[in-house]
Amino acid sequence: MIRRLLRVVLALVALGFLGYGLASNWDATRDAVAGISPWAVAGAFGAVLAGQFCMLLAWRQVLAGLGSPLPVRVAGRIMFVGQLGKYIPGAVWAYAAMMELGRDHGSPPRRTFACISLALVINLGVGLAIAAATLASQEAVRQAWYLLLLVPVIIVCLHPKVLTWGLNLALRVARRDTLDSVLPGRTVLVAVAWTTLGWLVYGLHTLLLAGRWDLYVIATGAYAFAWATGLLTFVVPAGVGVREGALVLVLQPIIGTGAALAVAVVSRLAFTLADATAAGLAFLLGRQASRSVEVYADQNGAGSTALTPDRNLSGSPEA
């Protein structure tokens, strides 16, 4: 009862911060939207949702590789509802919410914790790699060359054995039980592929808001660079302000200050609304009767990736 009440309180606090972020930027958002076609805004919103779905499939693949295969709608409920915690200052709330939701569906906290951490590492690595490949000629990125040094480090860390060692170290620090199996290399590759596709789709939303069809490559890299910068500034909830500043910094020399600011503001609006929409849909679609939750109860073992009724012979989750 207390645990459920705590989750409700955290959800309300997250929604409060989300609403505050919208209200505090309302004037700028209204002016920016007025200068962009409604069809472009709607298309950008759709592209963000599609990109988020790709990221969900990557997240689900990792969780299945760790031993907790879940249907897409259940994984979506854990990820999308739980990640609303990122709007609360501090880095722990989204973790706590997703771990608690994962527990409700039979995924041990250590697996959910490991999955969240790995998904962030993959997102950051792919995002920085895309930024480096597409924005090498941009002054803003050259000035932030030290961020790109993380790319080879992340590539090494994605080796299954190195990855398992790093995850277990993080779990020990968090005082959680460690994993006793190595994440399959195929799982990592599939997750990287879905993540890459997600970033390419995210690039469409920046392109639509900028209104320049010849800027797809730069638009994709610009948002990847901005997101990575916001993520690394972890003391700011959801990278508010930092992400927008980085996006303007990259786009300003190409499309002008006013247009770059409009893209940054409406992009934040599109992602905020997409987060709320995805969480709402996932909450409704991911609800299960208690008997369905029991199907995943046997996943509370010591982290084994042994086959369950929901896994095929390759160890991948069934659709």
PDB file of C-alpha atoms in Angstrom:
ATOM      1  CA  MET A   1       0.000   0.000   0.000  1.00  0.00           C
ATOM      2  CA  ILE A   2       2.767   2.437   0.961  1.00  0.00           C
ATOM      3  CA  ARG A   3       4.735   1.482  -2.134  1.00  0.00           C
ATOM      4  CA  ARG A   4       1.726   2.108  -4.372  1.00  0.00           C
ATOM      5  CA  LEU A   5       1.056   5.459  -2.690  1.00  0.00           C
ATOM      6  CA  LEU A   6       4.673   6.460  -3.217  1.00  0.00           C
ATOM      7  CA  ARG A   7       4.404   5.663  -6.919  1.00  0.00           C
ATOM      8  CA  VAL A   8       1.269   7.801  -7.221  1.00  0.00           C
ATOM      9  CA  VAL A   9       3.008  10.711  -5.483  1.00  0.00           C
ATOM     10  CA  LEU A  10       6.064  10.409  -7.743  1.00  0.00           C
ATOM     11  CA  ALA A  11       3.843  10.291 -10.836  1.00  0.00           C
ATOM     12  CA  LEU A  12       2.011  13.458  -9.734  1.00  0.00           C
ATOM     13  CA  VAL A  13       5.285  15.249  -8.998  1.00  0.00           C
ATOM     14  CA  ALA A  14       6.640  14.229 -12.429  1.00  0.00           C
ATOM     15  CA  LEU A  15       3.519  15.512 -14.154  1.00  0.00           C
ATOM     16  CA  GLY A  16       3.783  18.731 -12.141  1.00  0.00           C
ATOM     17  CA  PHE A  17       7.332  19.372 -13.349  1.00  0.00           C
ATOM     18  CA  LEU A  18       6.273  18.462 -16.888  1.00  0.00           C
ATOM     19  CA  GLY A  19       3.409  20.970 -16.728  1.00  0.00           C
ATOM     20  CA  TYR A  20       5.675  23.620 -15.225  1.00  0.00           C
ATOM     21  CA  GLY A  21       8.137  23.209 -18.090  1.00  0.00           C
ATOM     22  CA  LEU A  22       5.363  23.802 -20.611  1.00  0.00           C
ATOM     23  CA  ALA A  23       3.851  26.755 -18.732  1.00  0.00           C
ATOM     24  CA  SER A  24       7.168  28.548 -18.175  1.00  0.00           C
ATOM     25  CA  ASN A  25       7.918  28.427 -21.932  1.00  0.00           C
ATOM     26  CA  TRP A  26       4.371  29.042 -23.122  1.00  0.00           C
ATOM     27  CA  ASP A  27       4.890  32.459 -24.749  1.00  0.00           C
ATOM     28  CA  ALA A  28       7.985  31.364 -26.632  1.00  0.00           C
ATOM     29  CA  THR A  29       6.289  28.118 -27.622  1.00  0.00           C
ATOM     30  CA  ARG A  30       3.202  29.943 -28.923  1.00  0.00           C
ATOM     31  CA  ASP A  31       5.285  32.360 -31.036  1.00  0.00           C
ATOM     32  CA  ALA A  32       7.436  29.547 -32.408  1.00  0.00           C
ATOM     33  CA  VAL A  33       4.457  27.396 -33.353  1.00  0.00           C
ATOM     34  CA  ALA A  34       2.888  30.376 -35.143  1.00  0.00           C
ATOM     35  CA  GLY A  35       5.866  30.484 -37.519  1.00  0.00           C
ATOM     36  CA  ILE A  36       5.832  26.781 -38.357  1.00  0.00           C
ATOM     37  CA  SER A  37       3.247  24.958 -40.462  1.00  0.00           C
ATOM     38  CA  PRO A  38       0.733  22.959 -38.386  1.00  0.00           C
ATOM     39  CA  TRP A  39       1.372  20.040 -40.720  1.00  0.00           C
ATOM     40  CA  ALA A  40       5.092  20.221 -39.924  1.00  0.00           C
ATOM     41  CA  VAL A  41       4.346  20.236 -36.188  1.00  0.00           C
ATOM     42  CA  ALA A  42       1.977  17.269 -36.550  1.00  0.00           C
ATOM     43  CA  GLY A  43       4.534  15.401 -38.670  1.00  0.00           C
ATOM     44  CA  ALA A  44       7.279  16.104 -36.149  1.00  0.00           C
ATOM     45  CA  PHE A  45       5.084  14.788 -33.336  1.00  0.00           C
ATOM     46  CA  GLY A  46       4.397  11.610 -35.332  1.00  0.00           C
ATOM     47  CA  ALA A  47       8.112  11.163 -36.076  1.00  0.00           C
ATOM     48  CA  VAL A  48       8.941  11.487 -32.376  1.00  0.00           C
ATOM     49  CA  LEU A  49       6.369   8.829 -31.460  1.00  0.00           C
ATOM     50  CA  ALA A  50       7.731   6.516 -34.164  1.00  0.00           C
ATOM     51  CA  GLY A  51      11.280   7.063 -32.927  1.00  0.00           C
ATOM     52  CA  GLN A  52      10.209   6.336 -29.361  1.00  0.00           C
ATOM     53  CA  PHE A  53       8.661   3.062 -30.502  1.00  0.00           C
ATOM     54  CA  CYS A  54      11.989   2.040 -32.062  1.00  0.00           C
ATOM     55  CA  MET A  55      13.729   2.865 -28.766  1.00  0.00           C
ATOM     56  CA  LEU A  56      11.137   0.753 -26.943  1.00  0.00           C
ATOM     57  CA  LEU A  57      11.906  -2.249 -29.169  1.00  0.00           C
ATOM     58  CA  ALA A  58      15.616  -1.827 -28.398  1.00  0.00           C
ATOM     59  CA  TRP A  59      14.871  -1.569 -24.655  1.00  0.00           C
ATOM     60  CA  ARG A  60      12.645  -4.660 -24.759  1.00  0.00           C
ATOM     61  CA  GLN A  61      15.327  -6.625 -26.623  1.00  0.00           C
ATOM     62  CA  VAL A  62      17.864  -5.851 -23.908  1.00  0.00           C
ATOM     63  CA  LEU A  63      15.470  -6.782 -21.113  1.00  0.00           C
ATOM     64  CA  ALA A  64      14.708 -10.084 -22.874  1.00  0.00           C
ATOM     65  CA  GLY A  65      18.423 -10.784 -23.285  1.00  0.00           C
ATOM     66  CA  LEU A  66      18.844 -10.300 -19.548  1.00  0.00           C
ATOM     67  CA  GLY A  67      16.181 -12.930 -18.905  1.00  0.00           C
ATOM     68  CA  SER A  68      12.851 -11.084 -18.735  1.00  0.00           C
ATOM     69  CA  PRO A  69      11.045 -11.322 -22.090  1.00  0.00           C
ATOM     70  CA  LEU A  70       7.861  -9.255 -22.031  1.00  0.00           C
ATOM     71  CA  PRO A  71       5.171  -8.409 -24.613  1.00  0.00           C
ATOM     72  CA  VAL A  72       5.627  -5.041 -26.303  1.00  0.00           C
ATOM     73  CA  ARG A  73       2.646  -3.488 -24.519  1.00  0.00           C
ATOM     74  CA  VAL A  74       3.935  -4.532 -21.094  1.00  0.00           C
ATOM     75  CA  ALA A  75       7.482  -3.356 -21.827  1.00  0.00           C
ATOM     76  CA  GLY A  76       5.984  -0.086 -23.066  1.00  0.00           C
ATOM     77  CA  ARG A  77       4.121   0.414 -19.818  1.00  0.00           C
ATOM     78  CA  ILE A  78       7.315  -0.059 -17.801  1.00  0.00           C
ATOM     79  CA  MET A  79       9.441   2.191 -20.000  1.00  0.00           C
ATOM     80  CA  PHE A  80       7.096   5.002 -21.022  1.00  0.00           C
ATOM     81  CA  VAL A  81       5.245   5.413 -17.717  1.00  0.00           C
ATOM     82  CA  GLY A  82       8.415   5.041 -15.686  1.00  0.00           C
ATOM     83  CA  GLN A  83      10.451   7.518 -17.700  1.00  0.00           C
ATOM     84  CA  LEU A  84       8.129  10.366 -16.711  1.00  0.00           C
ATOM     85  CA  GLY A  85      10.349  10.439 -13.633  1.00  0.00           C
ATOM     86  CA  LYS A  86      13.047  12.134 -15.721  1.00  0.00           C
ATOM     87  CA  TYR A  87      11.117  15.389 -15.381  1.00  0.00           C
ATOM     88  CA  ILE A  88      11.873  15.410 -11.645  1.00  0.00           C
ATOM     89  CA  PRO A  89      15.271  16.919 -10.698  1.00  0.00           C
ATOM     90  CA  GLY A  90      17.719  14.140  -9.903  1.00  0.00           C
ATOM     91  CA  ALA A  91      18.740  11.015 -11.768  1.00  0.00           C
ATOM     92  CA  VAL A  92      17.027   8.386  -9.618  1.00  0.00           C
ATOM     93  CA  TRP A  93      13.303   8.875 -10.123  1.00  0.00           C
ATOM     94  CA  ALA A  94      12.968   7.332 -13.585  1.00  0.00           C
ATOM     95  CA  TYR A  95      15.127   4.405 -12.460  1.00  0.00           C
ATOM     96  CA  ALA A  96      13.016   3.879  -9.343  1.00  0.00           C
ATOM     97  CA  ALA A  97       9.715   4.069 -11.227  1.00  0.00           C
ATOM     98  CA  MET A  98      10.766   1.659 -13.977  1.00  0.00           C
ATOM     99  CA  MET A  99      12.259  -0.803 -11.503  1.00  0.00           C
ATOM    100  CA  GLU A 100       9.034  -0.788  -9.490  1.00  0.00           C
ATOM    101  CA  LEU A 101       6.865  -1.233 -12.592  1.00  0.00           C
ATOM    102  CA  GLY A 102       9.188  -3.997 -13.785  1.00  0.00           C
ATOM    103  CA  ARG A 103       8.771  -5.790 -10.473  1.00  0.00           C
ATOM    104  CA  ASP A 104       4.989  -5.749 -11.000  1.00  0.00           C
ATOM    105  CA  HIS A 105       5.500  -7.798 -14.176  1.00  0.00           C
ATOM    106  CA  GLY A 106       8.082 -10.241 -12.829  1.00  0.00           C
ATOM    107  CA  SER A 107      11.285  -8.490 -13.896  1.00  0.00           C
ATOM    108  CA  PRO A 108      13.663  -8.403 -10.904  1.00  0.00           C
ATOM    109  CA  PRO A 109      14.883  -4.881 -10.037  1.00  0.00           C
ATOM    110  CA  ARG A 110      18.476  -5.798 -10.903  1.00  0.00           C
ATOM    111  CA  ARG A 111      17.457  -6.713 -14.459  1.00  0.00           C
ATOM    112  CA  THR A 112      15.405  -3.578 -14.974  1.00  0.00           C
ATOM    113  CA  PHE A 113      18.251  -1.488 -13.531  1.00  0.00           C
ATOM    114  CA  ALA A 114      20.736  -3.178 -15.866  1.00  0.00           C
ATOM    115  CA  CYS A 115      18.405  -2.748 -18.847  1.00  0.00           C
ATOM    116  CA  ILE A 116      17.915   0.985 -18.210  1.00  0.00           C
ATOM    117  CA  SER A 117      21.651   1.532 -17.806  1.00  0.00           C
ATOM    118  CA  LEU A 118      22.532  -0.415 -20.935  1.00  0.00           C
ATOM    119  CA  ALA A 119      19.853   1.318 -23.004  1.00  0.00           C
ATOM    120  CA  LEU A 120      21.278   4.702 -21.970  1.00  0.00           C
ATOM    121  CA  VAL A 121      24.803   3.613 -22.905  1.00  0.00           C
ATOM    122  CA  ILE A 122      23.632   2.365 -26.314  1.00  0.00           C
ATOM    123  CA  ASN A 123      21.603   5.536 -26.901  1.00  0.00           C
ATOM    124  CA  LEU A 124      24.535   7.735 -25.970  1.00  0.00           C
ATOM    125  CA  GLY A 125      27.014   5.766 -28.056  1.00  0.00           C
ATOM    126  CA  VAL A 126      24.833   5.685 -31.169  1.00  0.00           C
ATOM    127  CA  GLY A 127      23.833   9.333 -30.741  1.00  0.00           C
ATOM    128  CA  LEU A 128      27.432  10.540 -30.418  1.00  0.00           C
ATOM    129  CA  ALA A 129      28.522   8.355 -33.344  1.00  0.00           C
ATOM    130  CA  ILE A 130      25.786   9.856 -35.548  1.00  0.00           C
ATOM    131  CA  ALA A 131      26.750  13.373 -34.422  1.00  0.00           C
ATOM    132  CA  ALA A 132      30.414  12.710 -35.223  1.00  0.00           C
ATOM    133  CA  ALA A 133      29.580  11.271 -38.652  1.00  0.00           C
ATOM    134  CA  THR A 134      27.168  14.017 -39.720  1.00  0.00           C
ATOM    135  CA  LEU A 135      28.510  17.177 -38.067  1.00  0.00           C
ATOM    136  CA  ALA A 136      32.264  16.881 -38.517  1.00  0.00           C
ATOM    137  CA  SER A 137      32.336  20.189 -40.419  1.00  0.00           C
ATOM    138  CA  GLN A 138      30.287  22.104 -37.833  1.00  0.00           C
ATOM    139  CA  GLU A 139      32.182  24.447 -35.533  1.00  0.00           C
ATOM    140  CA  ALA A 140      29.951  23.732 -32.532  1.00  0.00           C
ATOM    141  CA  VAL A 141      30.787  20.033 -32.629  1.00  0.00           C
ATOM    142  CA  ARG A 142      34.489  20.625 -33.212  1.00  0.00           C
ATOM    143  CA  GLN A 143      34.536  22.718 -30.042  1.00  0.00           C
ATOM    144  CA  ALA A 144      32.963  19.806 -28.164  1.00  0.00           C
ATOM    145  CA  TRP A 145      35.453  17.252 -29.513  1.00  0.00           C
ATOM    146  CA  TYR A 146      35.996  15.815 -26.040  1.00  0.00           C
ATOM    147  CA  LEU A 147      32.441  14.407 -26.065  1.00  0.00           C
ATOM    148  CA  LEU A 148      33.259  12.370 -29.153  1.00  0.00           C
ATOM    149  CA  LEU A 149      36.073  10.637 -27.272  1.00  0.00           C
ATOM    150  CA  LEU A 150      33.321   8.701 -25.506  1.00  0.00           C
ATOM    151  CA  VAL A 151      32.426   6.864 -28.739  1.00  0.00           C
ATOM    152  CA  PRO A 152      35.360   4.383 -28.792  1.00  0.00           C
ATOM    153  CA  VAL A 153      35.029   3.912 -25.033  1.00  0.00           C
ATOM    154  CA  ILE A 154      31.348   3.023 -25.403  1.00  0.00           C
ATOM    155  CA  ILE A 155      32.081   0.655 -28.305  1.00  0.00           C
ATOM    156  CA  VAL A 156      34.553  -1.259 -26.111  1.00  0.00           C
ATOM    157  CA  CYS A 157      32.073  -1.265 -23.226  1.00  0.00           C
ATOM    158  CA  LEU A 158      29.407  -2.866 -25.445  1.00  0.00           C
ATOM    159  CA  HIS A 159      31.440  -6.069 -25.716  1.00  0.00           C
ATOM    160  CA  PRO A 160      29.264  -8.636 -23.867  1.00  0.00           C
ATOM    161  CA  LYS A 161      31.938  -9.596 -21.296  1.00  0.00           C
ATOM    162  CA  VAL A 162      32.966  -5.998 -20.590  1.00  0.00           C
ATOM    163  CA  LEU A 163      29.333  -5.018 -20.494  1.00  0.00           C
ATOM    164  CA  THR A 164      28.405  -7.707 -17.964  1.00  0.00           C
ATOM    165  CA  TRP A 165      31.339  -6.750 -15.737  1.00  0.00           C
ATOM    166  CA  GLY A 166      30.309  -3.057 -15.859  1.00  0.00           C
ATOM    167  CA  LEU A 167      26.660  -3.804 -15.134  1.00  0.00           C
ATOM    168  CA  ASN A 168      27.552  -6.022 -12.177  1.00  0.00           C
ATOM    169  CA  LEU A 169      29.820  -3.300 -10.822  1.00  0.00           C
ATOM    170  CA  ALA A 170      26.960  -0.790 -11.050  1.00  0.00           C
ATOM    171  CA  LEU A 171      24.631  -3.284  -9.358  1.00  0.00           C
ATOM    172  CA  ARG A 172      27.087  -3.795  -6.496  1.00  0.00           C
ATOM    173  CA  VAL A 173      27.334  -0.032  -6.019  1.00  0.00           C
ATOM    174  CA  ALA A 174      23.521   0.135  -5.990  1.00  0.00           C
ATOM    175  CA  ARG A 175      23.470  -2.784  -3.509  1.00  0.00           C
ATOM    176  CA  ARG A 176      21.535  -5.015  -5.877  1.00  0.00           C
ATOM    177  CA  ASP A 177      22.038  -8.693  -6.715  1.00  0.00           C
ATOM    178  CA  THR A 178      24.388  -9.148  -9.648  1.00  0.00           C
ATOM    179  CA  LEU A 179      23.742 -10.904 -12.961  1.00  0.00           C
ATOM    180  CA  ASP A 180      25.296 -14.337 -13.373  1.00  0.00           C
ATOM    181  CA  SER A 181      25.102 -14.606 -17.168  1.00  0.00           C
ATOM    182  CA  VAL A 182      26.623 -12.692 -20.069  1.00  0.00           C
ATOM    183  CA  LEU A 183      24.252 -10.654 -22.224  1.00  0.00           C
ATOM    184  CA  PRO A 184      24.168 -12.330 -25.684  1.00  0.00           C
ATOM    185  CA  GLY A 185      26.119 -10.452 -28.352  1.00  0.00           C
ATOM    186  CA  ARG A 186      23.185 -10.836 -30.762  1.00  0.00           C
ATOM    187  CA  THR A 187      20.988  -8.986 -28.278  1.00  0.00           C
ATOM    188  CA  VAL A 188      23.391  -6.043 -28.227  1.00  0.00           C
ATOM    189  CA  LEU A 189      23.564  -5.911 -32.035  1.00  0.00           C
ATOM    190  CA  VAL A 190      19.774  -5.974 -32.429  1.00  0.00           C
ATOM    191  CA  ALA A 191      19.376  -3.279 -29.767  1.00  0.00           C
ATOM    192  CA  VAL A 192      21.970  -1.098 -31.508  1.00  0.00           C
ATOM    193  CA  ALA A 193      20.148  -1.571 -34.833  1.00  0.00           C
ATOM    194  CA  TRP A 194      16.772  -0.511 -33.381  1.00  0.00           C
ATOM    195  CA  THR A 195      18.409   2.428 -31.619  1.00  0.00           C
ATOM    196  CA  THR A 196      20.083   3.588 -34.831  1.00  0.00           C
ATOM    197  CA  LEU A 197      16.752   3.421 -36.664  1.00  0.00           C
ATOM    198  CA  GLY A 198      15.185   5.425 -33.836  1.00  0.00           C
ATOM    199  CA  TRP A 199      17.766   8.181 -34.220  1.00  0.00           C
ATOM    200  CA  LEU A 200      17.252   8.302 -37.977  1.00  0.00           C
ATOM    201  CA  VAL A 201      13.512   8.730 -37.414  1.00  0.00           C
ATOM    202  CA  TYR A 202      14.140  11.434 -34.806  1.00  0.00           C
ATOM    203  CA  GLY A 203      16.082  13.277 -37.505  1.00  0.00           C
ATOM    204  CA  LEU A 204      12.856  13.579 -39.511  1.00  0.00           C
ATOM    205  CA  HIS A 205      11.236  15.628 -36.754  1.00  0.00           C
ATOM    206  CA  THR A 206      14.101  18.162 -36.799  1.00  0.00           C
ATOM    207  CA  LEU A 207      13.960  18.300 -40.590  1.00  0.00           C
ATOM    208  CA  LEU A 208      10.206  18.960 -40.624  1.00  0.00           C
ATOM    209  CA  LEU A 209      10.489  21.764 -38.082  1.00  0.00           C
ATOM    210  CA  ALA A 210      13.409  23.371 -39.914  1.00  0.00           C
ATOM    211  CA  GLY A 211      11.492  23.223 -43.204  1.00  0.00           C
ATOM    212  CA  ARG A 212      14.628  22.415 -45.223  1.00  0.00           C
ATOM    213  CA  TRP A 213      14.485  19.054 -46.982  1.00  0.00           C
ATOM    214  CA  ASP A 214      18.174  19.297 -47.878  1.00  0.00           C
ATOM    215  CA  LEU A 215      19.188  19.314 -44.201  1.00  0.00           C
ATOM    216  CA  TYR A 216      18.220  15.788 -43.179  1.00  0.00           C
ATOM    217  CA  VAL A 217      21.782  14.649 -42.436  1.00  0.00           C
ATOM    218  CA  ILE A 218      22.627  17.758 -40.416  1.00  0.00           C
ATOM    219  CA  ALA A 219      19.203  17.784 -38.738  1.00  0.00           C
ATOM    220  CA  THR A 220      19.688  14.205 -37.568  1.00  0.00           C
ATOM    221  CA  GLY A 221      23.156  14.915 -36.218  1.00  0.00           C
ATOM    222  CA  ALA A 222      22.040  18.176 -34.624  1.00  0.00           C
ATOM    223  CA  TYR A 223      19.378  16.537 -32.504  1.00  0.00           C
ATOM    224  CA  ALA A 224      21.652  13.598 -31.610  1.00  0.00           C
ATOM    225  CA  PHE A 225      24.321  16.043 -30.437  1.00  0.00           C
ATOM    226  CA  ALA A 226      21.783  18.117 -28.500  1.00  0.00           C
ATOM    227  CA  TRP A 227      20.275  15.069 -26.791  1.00  0.00           C
ATOM    228  CA  ALA A 228      23.682  13.692 -25.789  1.00  0.00           C
ATOM    229  CA  THR A 229      24.672  17.086 -24.365  1.00  0.00           C
ATOM    230  CA  GLY A 230      21.449  17.256 -22.353  1.00  0.00           C
ATOM    231  CA  LEU A 231      21.880  13.700 -21.061  1.00  0.00           C
ATOM    232  CA  LEU A 232      25.416  14.343 -19.872  1.00  0.00           C
ATOM    233  CA  THR A 233      24.136  17.387 -17.966  1.00  0.00           C
ATOM    234  CA  PHE A 234      22.296  14.957 -15.692  1.00  0.00           C
ATOM    235  CA  VAL A 235      21.618  17.457 -12.893  1.00  0.00           C
ATOM    236  CA  VAL A 236      19.021  19.170 -15.097  1.00  0.00           C
ATOM    237  CA  PRO A 237      15.716  17.255 -15.359  1.00  0.00           C
ATOM    238  CA  ALA A 238      15.274  15.915 -18.910  1.00  0.00           C
ATOM    239  CA  GLY A 239      18.097  18.218 -20.054  1.00  0.00           C
ATOM    240  CA  VAL A 240      15.692  21.197 -20.114  1.00  0.00           C
ATOM    241  CA  GLY A 241      17.445  24.259 -21.537  1.00  0.00           C
ATOM    242  CA  VAL A 242      20.743  22.483 -22.208  1.00  0.00           C
ATOM    243  CA  ARG A 243      19.366  20.415 -25.082  1.00  0.00           C
ATOM    244  CA  GLU A 244      17.702  23.451 -26.648  1.00  0.00           C
ATOM    245  CA  GLY A 245      20.889  25.508 -26.369  1.00  0.00           C
ATOM    246  CA  ALA A 246      22.969  22.813 -28.064  1.00  0.00           C
ATOM    247  CA  LEU A 247      20.417  22.446 -30.857  1.00  0.00           C
ATOM    248  CA  VAL A 248      20.404  26.203 -31.507  1.00  0.00           C
ATOM    249  CA  LEU A 249      24.202  26.248 -31.431  1.00  0.00           C
ATOM    250  CA  VAL A 250      24.387  23.735 -34.291  1.00  0.00           C
ATOM    251  CA  LEU A 251      21.497  25.037 -36.409  1.00  0.00           C
ATOM    252  CA  GLN A 252      22.009  28.792 -35.986  1.00  0.00           C
ATOM    253  CA  PRO A 253      24.802  29.176 -38.586  1.00  0.00           C
ATOM    254  CA  ILE A 254      22.698  27.275 -41.135  1.00  0.00           C
ATOM    255  CA  ILE A 255      19.106  28.485 -40.773  1.00  0.00           C
ATOM    256  CA  GLY A 256      19.474  31.614 -38.639  1.00  0.00           C
ATOM    257  CA  THR A 257      18.938  32.354 -34.954  1.00  0.00           C
ATOM    258  CA  GLY A 258      15.168  32.850 -35.061  1.00  0.00           C
ATOM    259  CA  ALA A 259      14.471  29.678 -37.023  1.00  0.00           C
ATOM    260  CA  ALA A 260      16.895  27.652 -34.875  1.00  0.00           C
ATOM    261  CA  LEU A 261      15.198  28.873 -31.696  1.00  0.00           C
ATOM    262  CA  ALA A 262      11.783  27.962 -33.124  1.00  0.00           C
ATOM    263  CA  VAL A 263      12.989  24.450 -33.962  1.00  0.00           C
ATOM    264  CA  ALA A 264      14.428  23.992 -30.461  1.00  0.00           C
ATOM    265  CA  VAL A 265      11.302  25.192 -28.662  1.00  0.00           C
ATOM    266  CA  VAL A 266       8.819  23.211 -30.774  1.00  0.00           C
ATOM    267  CA  SER A 267      11.056  20.146 -30.625  1.00  0.00           C
ATOM    268  CA  ARG A 268      10.871  20.237 -26.835  1.00  0.00           C
ATOM    269  CA  LEU A 269       7.104  20.621 -27.054  1.00  0.00           C
ATOM    270  CA  ALA A 270       6.827  17.662 -29.448  1.00  0.00           C
ATOM    271  CA  PHE A 271       8.917  15.420 -27.194  1.00  0.00           C
ATOM    272  CA  THR A 272       7.082  16.472 -24.033  1.00  0.00           C
ATOM    273  CA  LEU A 273       3.681  15.782 -25.599  1.00  0.00           C
ATOM    274  CA  ALA A 274       4.988  12.516 -27.077  1.00  0.00           C
ATOM    275  CA  ASP A 275       6.256  11.421 -23.644  1.00  0.00           C
ATOM    276  CA  ALA A 276       2.840  12.115 -22.120  1.00  0.00           C
ATOM    277  CA  THR A 277       0.989  10.456 -25.022  1.00  0.00           C
ATOM    278  CA  ALA A 278       3.189   7.351 -25.031  1.00  0.00           C
ATOM    279  CA  ALA A 279       2.870   7.028 -21.251  1.00  0.00           C
ATOM    280  CA  GLY A 280      -0.918   7.342 -21.423  1.00  0.00           C
ATOM    281  CA  LEU A 281      -1.287   4.807 -24.225  1.00  0.00           C
ATOM    282  CA  ALA A 282       1.170   2.403 -22.602  1.00  0.00           C
ATOM    283  CA  PHE A 283      -0.619   2.648 -19.272  1.00  0.00           C
ATOM    284  CA  LEU A 284      -3.941   1.734 -20.867  1.00  0.00           C
ATOM    285  CA  LEU A 285      -2.640  -0.965 -23.225  1.00  0.00           C
ATOM    286  CA  GLY A 286      -0.186  -2.490 -20.768  1.00  0.00           C
ATOM    287  CA  ARG A 287      -2.603  -3.190 -17.951  1.00  0.00           C
ATOM    288  CA  GLN A 288      -2.954  -6.886 -17.246  1.00  0.00           C
ATOM    289  CA  ALA A 289      -5.042  -9.078 -15.016  1.00  0.00           C
ATOM    290  CA  SER A 290      -3.171 -10.481 -12.028  1.00  0.00           C
ATOM    291  CA  ARG A 291      -3.169 -13.964 -13.532  1.00  0.00           C
ATOM    292  CA  SER A 292      -1.219 -12.655 -16.529  1.00  0.00           C
ATOM    293  CA  VAL A 293       1.471 -11.233 -14.273  1.00  0.00           C
ATOM    294  CA  GLU A 294       2.042 -14.724 -12.860  1.00  0.00           C
ATOM    295  CA  VAL A 295       3.304 -15.815 -16.286  1.00  0.00           C
ATOM    296  CA  TYR A 296       6.472 -13.820 -15.598  1.00  0.00           C
ATOM    297  CA  ALA A 297       6.867 -14.853 -11.962  1.00  0.00           C
ATOM    298  CA  ASP A 298       9.490 -17.473 -12.824  1.00  0.00           C
ATOM    299  CA  GLN A 299      11.769 -14.715 -14.117  1.00  0.00           C
ATOM    300  CA  ASN A 300      12.699 -13.756 -10.552  1.00  0.00           C
ATOM    301  CA  GLY A 301      15.644 -16.126 -10.569  1.00  0.00           C
ATOM    302  CA  ALA A 302      19.299 -15.175 -10.392  1.00  0.00           C
ATOM    303  CA  GLY A 303      19.444 -13.524 -13.819  1.00  0.00           C
ATOM    304  CA  SER A 304      19.541 -16.632 -15.944  1.00  0.00           C
ATOM    305  CA  THR A 305      18.731 -16.310 -19.616  1.00  0.00           C
ATOM    306  CA  ALA A 306      17.264 -19.806 -19.757  1.00  0.00           C
ATOM    307  CA  LEU A 307      14.320 -20.381 -22.046  1.00  0.00           C
ATOM    308  CA  THR A 308      10.852 -19.561 -20.786  1.00  0.00           C
ATOM    309  CA  PRO A 309       7.488 -20.130 -22.545  1.00  0.00           C
ATOM    310  CA  ASP A 310       7.849 -16.641 -24.043  1.00  0.00           C
ATOM    311  CA  ARG A 311      11.322 -17.224 -25.557  1.00  0.00           C
ATOM    312  CA  ASN A 312      12.198 -19.044 -28.753  1.00  0.00           C
ATOM    313  CA  LEU A 313      15.287 -21.156 -29.282  1.00  0.00           C
ATOM    314  CA  SER A 314      17.443 -18.145 -30.160  1.00  0.00           C
ATOM    315  CA  GLY A 315      16.719 -16.534 -26.799  1.00  0.00           C
ATOM    316  CA  SER A 316      14.819 -13.666 -28.398  1.00  0.00           C
ATOM    317  CA  PRO A 317      11.376 -12.549 -27.239  1.00  0.00           C
ATOM    318  CA  GLU A 318       8.393 -13.791 -29.143  1.00  0.00           C
ATOM    319  CA  ALA A 319       6.273 -11.122 -30.843  1.00  0.00           C
TER     320      ALA A 319
END
